[in-house]
Amino acid sequence: MAIGQSQYQDVIDNLSAAGLPTTFTQTGGMNAALEVLLDGGYSLLITDFDDSLAWSRLEHVGWSVGLYPPDQQYDGQVIAFGETQDADVDALRALIDDVLRGAVRPR
């Protein structure tokens, strides 16, 4: 876990500084993701564009963000979802804003 976290520490720090407390997590089966816990028990699950988050940042491709209701972080019905093939942190921040504003349709 520490190795994976170190690969995305800049992203974790950037999001946390923006008021989005972010942690590196495992969703099962060695699948990695970034998780943001929001007020009211809601959560954001952040992965690569088309798969789980790459453990190596060099293999990272784009972003996917899902907004989940309380107590349904990984397996429940997603409220809103968005994705981008742009892999930089600014693109992720914009995608998160879109998902939180509901600008992105449910998956």
PDB file of N, CA and C in Angstrom:
ATOM      1  N   MET A   1       0.827  -1.190   0.000  1.00  0.00           N
ATOM      2  CA  MET A   1       0.000   0.000   0.000  1.00  0.00           C
ATOM      3  C   MET A   1       0.873   1.255   0.000  1.00  0.00           C
ATOM      4  N   ALA A   2       1.942   1.224   0.757  1.00  0.00           N
ATOM      5  CA  ALA A   2       2.810   2.402   0.845  1.00  0.00           C
ATOM      6  C   ALA A   2       3.433   2.738  -0.505  1.00  0.00           C
ATOM      7  N   ILE A   3       3.786   1.713  -1.263  1.00  0.00           N
ATOM      8  CA  ILE A   3       4.373   1.949  -2.586  1.00  0.00           C
ATOM      9  C   ILE A   3       3.340   2.592  -3.506  1.00  0.00           C
ATOM     10  N   GLY A   4       2.139   2.073  -3.523  1.00  0.00           N
ATOM     11  CA  GLY A   4       1.077   2.658  -4.335  1.00  0.00           C
ATOM     12  C   GLY A   4       0.777   4.086  -3.928  1.00  0.00           C
ATOM     13  N   GLN A   5       0.711   4.322  -2.632  1.00  0.00           N
ATOM     14  CA  GLN A   5       0.439   5.676  -2.155  1.00  0.00           C
ATOM     15  C   GLN A   5       1.531   6.634  -2.585  1.00  0.00           C
ATOM     16  N   SER A   6       2.785   6.201  -2.523  1.00  0.00           N
ATOM     17  CA  SER A   6       3.883   7.085  -2.903  1.00  0.00           C
ATOM     18  C   SER A   6       3.798   7.474  -4.382  1.00  0.00           C
ATOM     19  N   GLN A   7       3.246   6.593  -5.216  1.00  0.00           N
ATOM     20  CA  GLN A   7       3.107   6.883  -6.639  1.00  0.00           C
ATOM     21  C   GLN A   7       2.124   8.034  -6.900  1.00  0.00           C
ATOM     22  N   TYR A   8       1.138   8.193  -6.023  1.00  0.00           N
ATOM     23  CA  TYR A   8       0.074   9.188  -6.207  1.00  0.00           C
ATOM     24  C   TYR A   8       0.064  10.243  -5.101  1.00  0.00           C
ATOM     25  N   GLN A   9       1.159  10.363  -4.368  1.00  0.00           N
ATOM     26  CA  GLN A   9       1.182  11.301  -3.245  1.00  0.00           C
ATOM     27  C   GLN A   9       0.886  12.736  -3.680  1.00  0.00           C
ATOM     28  N   ASP A  10       1.364  13.136  -4.864  1.00  0.00           N
ATOM     29  CA  ASP A  10       1.082  14.494  -5.340  1.00  0.00           C
ATOM     30  C   ASP A  10      -0.408  14.706  -5.562  1.00  0.00           C
ATOM     31  N   VAL A  11      -1.093  13.696  -6.065  1.00  0.00           N
ATOM     32  CA  VAL A  11      -2.541  13.778  -6.289  1.00  0.00           C
ATOM     33  C   VAL A  11      -3.256  13.817  -4.940  1.00  0.00           C
ATOM     34  N   ILE A  12      -2.862  12.953  -4.035  1.00  0.00           N
ATOM     35  CA  ILE A  12      -3.451  12.906  -2.692  1.00  0.00           C
ATOM     36  C   ILE A  12      -3.292  14.252  -2.002  1.00  0.00           C
ATOM     37  N   ASP A  13      -2.092  14.812  -2.062  1.00  0.00           N
ATOM     38  CA  ASP A  13      -1.831  16.108  -1.424  1.00  0.00           C
ATOM     39  C   ASP A  13      -2.650  17.218  -2.078  1.00  0.00           C
ATOM     40  N   ASN A  14      -2.734  17.219  -3.408  1.00  0.00           N
ATOM     41  CA  ASN A  14      -3.471  18.251  -4.131  1.00  0.00           C
ATOM     42  C   ASN A  14      -4.951  18.208  -3.771  1.00  0.00           C
ATOM     43  N   LEU A  15      -5.544  17.037  -3.809  1.00  0.00           N
ATOM     44  CA  LEU A  15      -6.966  16.924  -3.497  1.00  0.00           C
ATOM     45  C   LEU A  15      -7.243  17.234  -2.028  1.00  0.00           C
ATOM     46  N   SER A  16      -6.386  16.738  -1.149  1.00  0.00           N
ATOM     47  CA  SER A  16      -6.572  16.994   0.283  1.00  0.00           C
ATOM     48  C   SER A  16      -6.480  18.485   0.584  1.00  0.00           C
ATOM     49  N   ALA A  17      -5.551  19.180  -0.064  1.00  0.00           N
ATOM     50  CA  ALA A  17      -5.404  20.626   0.132  1.00  0.00           C
ATOM     51  C   ALA A  17      -6.635  21.384  -0.370  1.00  0.00           C
ATOM     52  N   ALA A  18      -7.351  20.798  -1.315  1.00  0.00           N
ATOM     53  CA  ALA A  18      -8.565  21.411  -1.859  1.00  0.00           C
ATOM     54  C   ALA A  18      -9.804  21.045  -1.044  1.00  0.00           C
ATOM     55  N   GLY A  19      -9.616  20.404   0.108  1.00  0.00           N
ATOM     56  CA  GLY A  19     -10.736  20.037   0.962  1.00  0.00           C
ATOM     57  C   GLY A  19     -11.356  18.699   0.632  1.00  0.00           C
ATOM     58  N   LEU A  20     -10.633  17.880  -0.137  1.00  0.00           N
ATOM     59  CA  LEU A  20     -11.107  16.544  -0.502  1.00  0.00           C
ATOM     60  C   LEU A  20     -10.158  15.515   0.104  1.00  0.00           C
ATOM     61  N   PRO A  21     -10.380  15.138   1.367  1.00  0.00           N
ATOM     62  CA  PRO A  21      -9.461  14.217   2.045  1.00  0.00           C
ATOM     63  C   PRO A  21      -9.356  12.878   1.317  1.00  0.00           C
ATOM     64  N   THR A  22      -8.181  12.615   0.767  1.00  0.00           N
ATOM     65  CA  THR A  22      -7.973  11.500  -0.152  1.00  0.00           C
ATOM     66  C   THR A  22      -7.021  10.478   0.439  1.00  0.00           C
ATOM     67  N   THR A  23      -7.349   9.208   0.243  1.00  0.00           N
ATOM     68  CA  THR A  23      -6.460   8.126   0.654  1.00  0.00           C
ATOM     69  C   THR A  23      -6.299   7.141  -0.498  1.00  0.00           C
ATOM     70  N   PHE A  24      -5.164   6.475  -0.520  1.00  0.00           N
ATOM     71  CA  PHE A  24      -4.925   5.378  -1.453  1.00  0.00           C
ATOM     72  C   PHE A  24      -5.526   4.144  -0.815  1.00  0.00           C
ATOM     73  N   THR A  25      -6.272   3.363  -1.568  1.00  0.00           N
ATOM     74  CA  THR A  25      -6.955   2.213  -0.998  1.00  0.00           C
ATOM     75  C   THR A  25      -6.934   1.041  -1.972  1.00  0.00           C
ATOM     76  N   GLN A  26      -7.302  -0.098  -1.455  1.00  0.00           N
ATOM     77  CA  GLN A  26      -7.454  -1.306  -2.245  1.00  0.00           C
ATOM     78  C   GLN A  26      -8.921  -1.706  -2.193  1.00  0.00           C
ATOM     79  N   THR A  27      -9.519  -1.980  -3.336  1.00  0.00           N
ATOM     80  CA  THR A  27     -10.940  -2.317  -3.377  1.00  0.00           C
ATOM     81  C   THR A  27     -11.183  -3.814  -3.431  1.00  0.00           C
ATOM     82  N   GLY A  28     -10.126  -4.593  -3.343  1.00  0.00           N
ATOM     83  CA  GLY A  28     -10.230  -6.042  -3.385  1.00  0.00           C
ATOM     84  C   GLY A  28      -9.502  -6.587  -4.593  1.00  0.00           C
ATOM     85  N   GLY A  29      -8.950  -7.765  -4.463  1.00  0.00           N
ATOM     86  CA  GLY A  29      -8.264  -8.406  -5.574  1.00  0.00           C
ATOM     87  C   GLY A  29      -7.072  -7.630  -6.096  1.00  0.00           C
ATOM     88  N   MET A  30      -6.389  -6.911  -5.234  1.00  0.00           N
ATOM     89  CA  MET A  30      -5.229  -6.081  -5.598  1.00  0.00           C
ATOM     90  C   MET A  30      -5.607  -4.928  -6.530  1.00  0.00           C
ATOM     91  N   ASN A  31      -6.884  -4.553  -6.572  1.00  0.00           N
ATOM     92  CA  ASN A  31      -7.318  -3.394  -7.345  1.00  0.00           C
ATOM     93  C   ASN A  31      -7.139  -2.145  -6.510  1.00  0.00           C
ATOM     94  N   ALA A  32      -6.440  -1.174  -7.064  1.00  0.00           N
ATOM     95  CA  ALA A  32      -6.146   0.058  -6.349  1.00  0.00           C
ATOM     96  C   ALA A  32      -7.093   1.170  -6.777  1.00  0.00           C
ATOM     97  N   ALA A  33      -7.250   2.158  -5.892  1.00  0.00           N
ATOM     98  CA  ALA A  33      -8.073   3.331  -6.173  1.00  0.00           C
ATOM     99  C   ALA A  33      -7.679   4.432  -5.196  1.00  0.00           C
ATOM    100  N   LEU A  34      -8.120   5.620  -5.490  1.00  0.00           N
ATOM    101  CA  LEU A  34      -8.072   6.707  -4.530  1.00  0.00           C
ATOM    102  C   LEU A  34      -9.496   6.894  -4.026  1.00  0.00           C
ATOM    103  N   GLU A  35      -9.630   7.145  -2.735  1.00  0.00           N
ATOM    104  CA  GLU A  35     -10.949   7.312  -2.134  1.00  0.00           C
ATOM    105  C   GLU A  35     -11.015   8.654  -1.426  1.00  0.00           C
ATOM    106  N   VAL A  36     -12.123   9.350  -1.654  1.00  0.00           N
ATOM    107  CA  VAL A  36     -12.383  10.620  -0.984  1.00  0.00           C
ATOM    108  C   VAL A  36     -13.662  10.445  -0.180  1.00  0.00           C
ATOM    109  N   LEU A  37     -13.566  10.632   1.128  1.00  0.00           N
ATOM    110  CA  LEU A  37     -14.752  10.555   1.981  1.00  0.00           C
ATOM    111  C   LEU A  37     -15.338  11.949   2.118  1.00  0.00           C
ATOM    112  N   LEU A  38     -16.625  12.079   1.793  1.00  0.00           N
ATOM    113  CA  LEU A  38     -17.314  13.359   1.789  1.00  0.00           C
ATOM    114  C   LEU A  38     -18.274  13.456   2.968  1.00  0.00           C
ATOM    115  N   ASP A  39     -18.769  14.648   3.225  1.00  0.00           N
ATOM    116  CA  ASP A  39     -19.760  14.853   4.275  1.00  0.00           C
ATOM    117  C   ASP A  39     -20.971  13.959   4.040  1.00  0.00           C
ATOM    118  N   GLY A  40     -21.579  13.526   5.114  1.00  0.00           N
ATOM    119  CA  GLY A  40     -22.783  12.722   5.029  1.00  0.00           C
ATOM    120  C   GLY A  40     -22.540  11.278   4.662  1.00  0.00           C
ATOM    121  N   GLY A  41     -21.268  10.839   4.621  1.00  0.00           N
ATOM    122  CA  GLY A  41     -20.956   9.458   4.332  1.00  0.00           C
ATOM    123  C   GLY A  41     -20.816   9.129   2.854  1.00  0.00           C
ATOM    124  N   TYR A  42     -21.000  10.112   1.986  1.00  0.00           N
ATOM    125  CA  TYR A  42     -20.801   9.888   0.558  1.00  0.00           C
ATOM    126  C   TYR A  42     -19.318   9.709   0.278  1.00  0.00           C
ATOM    127  N   SER A  43     -18.995   9.084  -0.853  1.00  0.00           N
ATOM    128  CA  SER A  43     -17.593   8.900  -1.195  1.00  0.00           C
ATOM    129  C   SER A  43     -17.388   8.983  -2.704  1.00  0.00           C
ATOM    130  N   LEU A  44     -16.180   9.359  -3.056  1.00  0.00           N
ATOM    131  CA  LEU A  44     -15.729   9.328  -4.444  1.00  0.00           C
ATOM    132  C   LEU A  44     -14.717   8.210  -4.572  1.00  0.00           C
ATOM    133  N   LEU A  45     -14.835   7.419  -5.602  1.00  0.00           N
ATOM    134  CA  LEU A  45     -13.848   6.393  -5.905  1.00  0.00           C
ATOM    135  C   LEU A  45     -13.193   6.788  -7.222  1.00  0.00           C
ATOM    136  N   ILE A  46     -11.870   6.930  -7.188  1.00  0.00           N
ATOM    137  CA  ILE A  46     -11.103   7.422  -8.331  1.00  0.00           C
ATOM    138  C   ILE A  46     -10.194   6.306  -8.833  1.00  0.00           C
ATOM    139  N   THR A  47     -10.321   5.996 -10.111  1.00  0.00           N
ATOM    140  CA  THR A  47      -9.508   4.951 -10.729  1.00  0.00           C
ATOM    141  C   THR A  47      -8.954   5.465 -12.056  1.00  0.00           C
ATOM    142  N   ASP A  48      -8.277   4.599 -12.784  1.00  0.00           N
ATOM    143  CA  ASP A  48      -7.826   4.940 -14.123  1.00  0.00           C
ATOM    144  C   ASP A  48      -9.033   5.014 -15.062  1.00  0.00           C
ATOM    145  N   PHE A  49      -8.809   5.534 -16.247  1.00  0.00           N
ATOM    146  CA  PHE A  49      -9.872   5.742 -17.227  1.00  0.00           C
ATOM    147  C   PHE A  49     -10.688   4.477 -17.497  1.00  0.00           C
ATOM    148  N   ASP A  50     -10.037   3.340 -17.650  1.00  0.00           N
ATOM    149  CA  ASP A  50     -10.775   2.147 -18.044  1.00  0.00           C
ATOM    150  C   ASP A  50     -10.507   0.924 -17.174  1.00  0.00           C
ATOM    151  N   ASP A  51      -9.941   1.149 -15.990  1.00  0.00           N
ATOM    152  CA  ASP A  51      -9.606   0.009 -15.145  1.00  0.00           C
ATOM    153  C   ASP A  51      -9.316   0.526 -13.731  1.00  0.00           C
ATOM    154  N   SER A  52      -8.874  -0.380 -12.874  1.00  0.00           N
ATOM    155  CA  SER A  52      -8.468   0.057 -11.540  1.00  0.00           C
ATOM    156  C   SER A  52      -7.243   0.960 -11.660  1.00  0.00           C
ATOM    157  N   LEU A  53      -6.946   1.682 -10.619  1.00  0.00           N
ATOM    158  CA  LEU A  53      -5.807   2.591 -10.612  1.00  0.00           C
ATOM    159  C   LEU A  53      -4.521   1.787 -10.758  1.00  0.00           C
ATOM    160  N   ALA A  54      -3.683   2.186 -11.692  1.00  0.00           N
ATOM    161  CA  ALA A  54      -2.411   1.493 -11.898  1.00  0.00           C
ATOM    162  C   ALA A  54      -1.542   1.655 -10.657  1.00  0.00           C
ATOM    163  N   TRP A  55      -0.908   0.601 -10.229  1.00  0.00           N
ATOM    164  CA  TRP A  55      -0.023   0.677  -9.070  1.00  0.00           C
ATOM    165  C   TRP A  55       1.215   1.502  -9.390  1.00  0.00           C
ATOM    166  N   SER A  56       1.634   1.517 -10.632  1.00  0.00           N
ATOM    167  CA  SER A  56       2.771   2.319 -11.079  1.00  0.00           C
ATOM    168  C   SER A  56       2.242   3.552 -11.800  1.00  0.00           C
ATOM    169  N   ARG A  57       2.675   4.716 -11.388  1.00  0.00           N
ATOM    170  CA  ARG A  57       2.207   5.954 -12.001  1.00  0.00           C
ATOM    171  C   ARG A  57       2.580   6.008 -13.485  1.00  0.00           C
ATOM    172  N   LEU A  58       3.647   5.356 -13.863  1.00  0.00           N
ATOM    173  CA  LEU A  58       4.056   5.341 -15.266  1.00  0.00           C
ATOM    174  C   LEU A  58       3.037   4.622 -16.146  1.00  0.00           C
ATOM    175  N   GLU A  59       2.230   3.747 -15.547  1.00  0.00           N
ATOM    176  CA  GLU A  59       1.208   3.003 -16.287  1.00  0.00           C
ATOM    177  C   GLU A  59      -0.179   3.636 -16.188  1.00  0.00           C
ATOM    178  N   HIS A  60      -0.276   4.738 -15.455  1.00  0.00           N
ATOM    179  CA  HIS A  60      -1.547   5.428 -15.231  1.00  0.00           C
ATOM    180  C   HIS A  60      -2.086   6.016 -16.530  1.00  0.00           C
ATOM    181  N   VAL A  61      -3.397   5.799 -16.789  1.00  0.00           N
ATOM    182  CA  VAL A  61      -4.050   6.301 -17.990  1.00  0.00           C
ATOM    183  C   VAL A  61      -5.373   6.958 -17.607  1.00  0.00           C
ATOM    184  N   GLY A  62      -5.459   8.274 -17.712  1.00  0.00           N
ATOM    185  CA  GLY A  62      -6.710   8.989 -17.482  1.00  0.00           C
ATOM    186  C   GLY A  62      -7.306   8.782 -16.097  1.00  0.00           C
ATOM    187  N   TRP A  63      -8.549   9.248 -15.930  1.00  0.00           N
ATOM    188  CA  TRP A  63      -9.236   9.150 -14.637  1.00  0.00           C
ATOM    189  C   TRP A  63     -10.688   8.747 -14.829  1.00  0.00           C
ATOM    190  N   SER A  64     -11.219   8.013 -13.873  1.00  0.00           N
ATOM    191  CA  SER A  64     -12.650   7.764 -13.719  1.00  0.00           C
ATOM    192  C   SER A  64     -13.012   8.130 -12.292  1.00  0.00           C
ATOM    193  N   VAL A  65     -14.158   8.764 -12.124  1.00  0.00           N
ATOM    194  CA  VAL A  65     -14.618   9.166 -10.797  1.00  0.00           C
ATOM    195  C   VAL A  65     -16.067   8.739 -10.635  1.00  0.00           C
ATOM    196  N   GLY A  66     -16.341   7.993  -9.570  1.00  0.00           N
ATOM    197  CA  GLY A  66     -17.704   7.608  -9.241  1.00  0.00           C
ATOM    198  C   GLY A  66     -18.104   8.171  -7.895  1.00  0.00           C
ATOM    199  N   LEU A  67     -19.304   8.696  -7.788  1.00  0.00           N
ATOM    200  CA  LEU A  67     -19.857   9.199  -6.537  1.00  0.00           C
ATOM    201  C   LEU A  67     -20.822   8.148  -5.998  1.00  0.00           C
ATOM    202  N   TYR A  68     -20.584   7.707  -4.765  1.00  0.00           N
ATOM    203  CA  TYR A  68     -21.374   6.645  -4.147  1.00  0.00           C
ATOM    204  C   TYR A  68     -22.088   7.142  -2.901  1.00  0.00           C
ATOM    205  N   PRO A  69     -23.299   6.626  -2.640  1.00  0.00           N
ATOM    206  CA  PRO A  69     -24.029   6.999  -1.435  1.00  0.00           C
ATOM    207  C   PRO A  69     -23.404   6.361  -0.195  1.00  0.00           C
ATOM    208  N   PRO A  70     -23.810   6.815   0.977  1.00  0.00           N
ATOM    209  CA  PRO A  70     -23.265   6.251   2.226  1.00  0.00           C
ATOM    210  C   PRO A  70     -23.392   4.726   2.266  1.00  0.00           C
ATOM    211  N   ASP A  71     -22.374   4.091   2.814  1.00  0.00           N
ATOM    212  CA  ASP A  71     -22.337   2.640   3.034  1.00  0.00           C
ATOM    213  C   ASP A  71     -22.362   1.805   1.749  1.00  0.00           C
ATOM    214  N   GLN A  72     -22.045   2.398   0.614  1.00  0.00           N
ATOM    215  CA  GLN A  72     -22.028   1.645  -0.647  1.00  0.00           C
ATOM    216  C   GLN A  72     -20.794   2.000  -1.464  1.00  0.00           C
ATOM    217  N   GLN A  73     -19.661   2.197  -0.801  1.00  0.00           N
ATOM    218  CA  GLN A  73     -18.468   2.727  -1.449  1.00  0.00           C
ATOM    219  C   GLN A  73     -18.043   2.007  -2.715  1.00  0.00           C
ATOM    220  N   TYR A  74     -17.990   0.700  -2.721  1.00  0.00           N
ATOM    221  CA  TYR A  74     -17.429   0.024  -3.886  1.00  0.00           C
ATOM    222  C   TYR A  74     -18.438  -0.818  -4.645  1.00  0.00           C
ATOM    223  N   ASP A  75     -19.488  -1.216  -4.004  1.00  0.00           N
ATOM    224  CA  ASP A  75     -20.396  -2.181  -4.607  1.00  0.00           C
ATOM    225  C   ASP A  75     -21.791  -1.647  -4.864  1.00  0.00           C
ATOM    226  N   GLY A  76     -22.079  -0.461  -4.374  1.00  0.00           N
ATOM    227  CA  GLY A  76     -23.433   0.058  -4.503  1.00  0.00           C
ATOM    228  C   GLY A  76     -23.680   0.753  -5.822  1.00  0.00           C
ATOM    229  N   GLN A  77     -24.866   1.280  -5.953  1.00  0.00           N
ATOM    230  CA  GLN A  77     -25.276   2.007  -7.149  1.00  0.00           C
ATOM    231  C   GLN A  77     -24.568   3.363  -7.196  1.00  0.00           C
ATOM    232  N   VAL A  78     -23.884   3.622  -8.277  1.00  0.00           N
ATOM    233  CA  VAL A  78     -23.188   4.890  -8.436  1.00  0.00           C
ATOM    234  C   VAL A  78     -24.222   5.993  -8.702  1.00  0.00           C
ATOM    235  N   ILE A  79     -24.043   7.135  -8.023  1.00  0.00           N
ATOM    236  CA  ILE A  79     -24.952   8.270  -8.182  1.00  0.00           C
ATOM    237  C   ILE A  79     -24.587   9.067  -9.434  1.00  0.00           C
ATOM    238  N   ALA A  80     -23.305   9.301  -9.611  1.00  0.00           N
ATOM    239  CA  ALA A  80     -22.810  10.032 -10.784  1.00  0.00           C
ATOM    240  C   ALA A  80     -21.441   9.475 -11.134  1.00  0.00           C
ATOM    241  N   PHE A  81     -21.096   9.558 -12.401  1.00  0.00           N
ATOM    242  CA  PHE A  81     -19.843   8.989 -12.879  1.00  0.00           C
ATOM    243  C   PHE A  81     -19.319   9.837 -14.026  1.00  0.00           C
ATOM    244  N   GLY A  82     -17.988   9.983 -14.061  1.00  0.00           N
ATOM    245  CA  GLY A  82     -17.374  10.675 -15.179  1.00  0.00           C
ATOM    246  C   GLY A  82     -15.995  10.106 -15.446  1.00  0.00           C
ATOM    247  N   GLU A  83     -15.492  10.357 -16.652  1.00  0.00           N
ATOM    248  CA  GLU A  83     -14.167   9.868 -16.995  1.00  0.00           C
ATOM    249  C   GLU A  83     -13.514  10.803 -18.005  1.00  0.00           C
ATOM    250  N   THR A  84     -12.190  10.780 -17.990  1.00  0.00           N
ATOM    251  CA  THR A  84     -11.407  11.548 -18.934  1.00  0.00           C
ATOM    252  C   THR A  84     -10.129  10.778 -19.248  1.00  0.00           C
ATOM    253  N   GLN A  85      -9.660  10.903 -20.464  1.00  0.00           N
ATOM    254  CA  GLN A  85      -8.403  10.266 -20.830  1.00  0.00           C
ATOM    255  C   GLN A  85      -7.207  11.141 -20.459  1.00  0.00           C
ATOM    256  N   ASP A  86      -7.456  12.356 -20.026  1.00  0.00           N
ATOM    257  CA  ASP A  86      -6.400  13.266 -19.580  1.00  0.00           C
ATOM    258  C   ASP A  86      -5.935  12.818 -18.195  1.00  0.00           C
ATOM    259  N   ALA A  87      -4.653  12.580 -18.029  1.00  0.00           N
ATOM    260  CA  ALA A  87      -4.138  11.980 -16.793  1.00  0.00           C
ATOM    261  C   ALA A  87      -3.567  12.980 -15.792  1.00  0.00           C
ATOM    262  N   ASP A  88      -3.669  14.288 -16.058  1.00  0.00           N
ATOM    263  CA  ASP A  88      -3.061  15.208 -15.096  1.00  0.00           C
ATOM    264  C   ASP A  88      -4.026  15.554 -13.960  1.00  0.00           C
ATOM    265  N   VAL A  89      -3.491  16.145 -12.931  1.00  0.00           N
ATOM    266  CA  VAL A  89      -4.262  16.424 -11.716  1.00  0.00           C
ATOM    267  C   VAL A  89      -5.330  17.481 -11.975  1.00  0.00           C
ATOM    268  N   ASP A  90      -5.033  18.475 -12.804  1.00  0.00           N
ATOM    269  CA  ASP A  90      -6.038  19.498 -13.112  1.00  0.00           C
ATOM    270  C   ASP A  90      -7.260  18.886 -13.789  1.00  0.00           C
ATOM    271  N   ALA A  91      -7.045  17.930 -14.669  1.00  0.00           N
ATOM    272  CA  ALA A  91      -8.163  17.242 -15.320  1.00  0.00           C
ATOM    273  C   ALA A  91      -8.979  16.464 -14.298  1.00  0.00           C
ATOM    274  N   LEU A  92      -8.313  15.847 -13.335  1.00  0.00           N
ATOM    275  CA  LEU A  92      -9.018  15.120 -12.276  1.00  0.00           C
ATOM    276  C   LEU A  92      -9.850  16.079 -11.437  1.00  0.00           C
ATOM    277  N   ARG A  93      -9.279  17.213 -11.062  1.00  0.00           N
ATOM    278  CA  ARG A  93     -10.027  18.201 -10.260  1.00  0.00           C
ATOM    279  C   ARG A  93     -11.272  18.671 -11.014  1.00  0.00           C
ATOM    280  N   ALA A  94     -11.142  18.954 -12.301  1.00  0.00           N
ATOM    281  CA  ALA A  94     -12.291  19.390 -13.100  1.00  0.00           C
ATOM    282  C   ALA A  94     -13.343  18.284 -13.182  1.00  0.00           C
ATOM    283  N   LEU A  95     -12.905  17.041 -13.345  1.00  0.00           N
ATOM    284  CA  LEU A  95     -13.822  15.909 -13.413  1.00  0.00           C
ATOM    285  C   LEU A  95     -14.570  15.738 -12.091  1.00  0.00           C
ATOM    286  N   ILE A  96     -13.860  15.843 -10.984  1.00  0.00           N
ATOM    287  CA  ILE A  96     -14.506  15.749  -9.668  1.00  0.00           C
ATOM    288  C   ILE A  96     -15.552  16.842  -9.516  1.00  0.00           C
ATOM    289  N   ASP A  97     -15.218  18.062  -9.913  1.00  0.00           N
ATOM    290  CA  ASP A  97     -16.185  19.163  -9.835  1.00  0.00           C
ATOM    291  C   ASP A  97     -17.436  18.844 -10.647  1.00  0.00           C
ATOM    292  N   ASP A  98     -17.252  18.319 -11.855  1.00  0.00           N
ATOM    293  CA  ASP A  98     -18.396  17.959 -12.704  1.00  0.00           C
ATOM    294  C   ASP A  98     -19.266  16.877 -12.054  1.00  0.00           C
ATOM    295  N   VAL A  99     -18.618  15.858 -11.511  1.00  0.00           N
ATOM    296  CA  VAL A  99     -19.362  14.775 -10.869  1.00  0.00           C
ATOM    297  C   VAL A  99     -20.128  15.303  -9.653  1.00  0.00           C
ATOM    298  N   LEU A 100     -19.491  16.129  -8.844  1.00  0.00           N
ATOM    299  CA  LEU A 100     -20.144  16.644  -7.648  1.00  0.00           C
ATOM    300  C   LEU A 100     -21.281  17.612  -7.980  1.00  0.00           C
ATOM    301  N   ARG A 101     -21.165  18.307  -9.076  1.00  0.00           N
ATOM    302  CA  ARG A 101     -22.236  19.215  -9.502  1.00  0.00           C
ATOM    303  C   ARG A 101     -23.355  18.458 -10.202  1.00  0.00           C
ATOM    304  N   GLY A 102     -23.152  17.178 -10.468  1.00  0.00           N
ATOM    305  CA  GLY A 102     -24.166  16.403 -11.153  1.00  0.00           C
ATOM    306  C   GLY A 102     -24.195  16.648 -12.647  1.00  0.00           C
ATOM    307  N   ALA A 103     -23.123  17.274 -13.158  1.00  0.00           N
ATOM    308  CA  ALA A 103     -23.069  17.554 -14.589  1.00  0.00           C
ATOM    309  C   ALA A 103     -22.853  16.300 -15.401  1.00  0.00           C
ATOM    310  N   VAL A 104     -22.428  15.255 -14.739  1.00  0.00           N
ATOM    311  CA  VAL A 104     -22.172  13.987 -15.409  1.00  0.00           C
ATOM    312  C   VAL A 104     -23.334  13.051 -15.109  1.00  0.00           C
ATOM    313  N   ARG A 105     -23.848  12.411 -16.131  1.00  0.00           N
ATOM    314  CA  ARG A 105     -24.987  11.510 -15.953  1.00  0.00           C
ATOM    315  C   ARG A 105     -24.592  10.253 -15.212  1.00  0.00           C
ATOM    316  N   PRO A 106     -25.520   9.646 -14.473  1.00  0.00           N
ATOM    317  CA  PRO A 106     -25.218   8.361 -13.834  1.00  0.00           C
ATOM    318  C   PRO A 106     -24.821   7.332 -14.865  1.00  0.00           C
ATOM    319  N   ARG A 107     -23.969   6.439 -14.484  1.00  0.00           N
ATOM    320  CA  ARG A 107     -23.479   5.380 -15.366  1.00  0.00           C
ATOM    321  C   ARG A 107     -24.560   4.382 -15.673  1.00  0.00           C
TER     322      ARG A 107
END
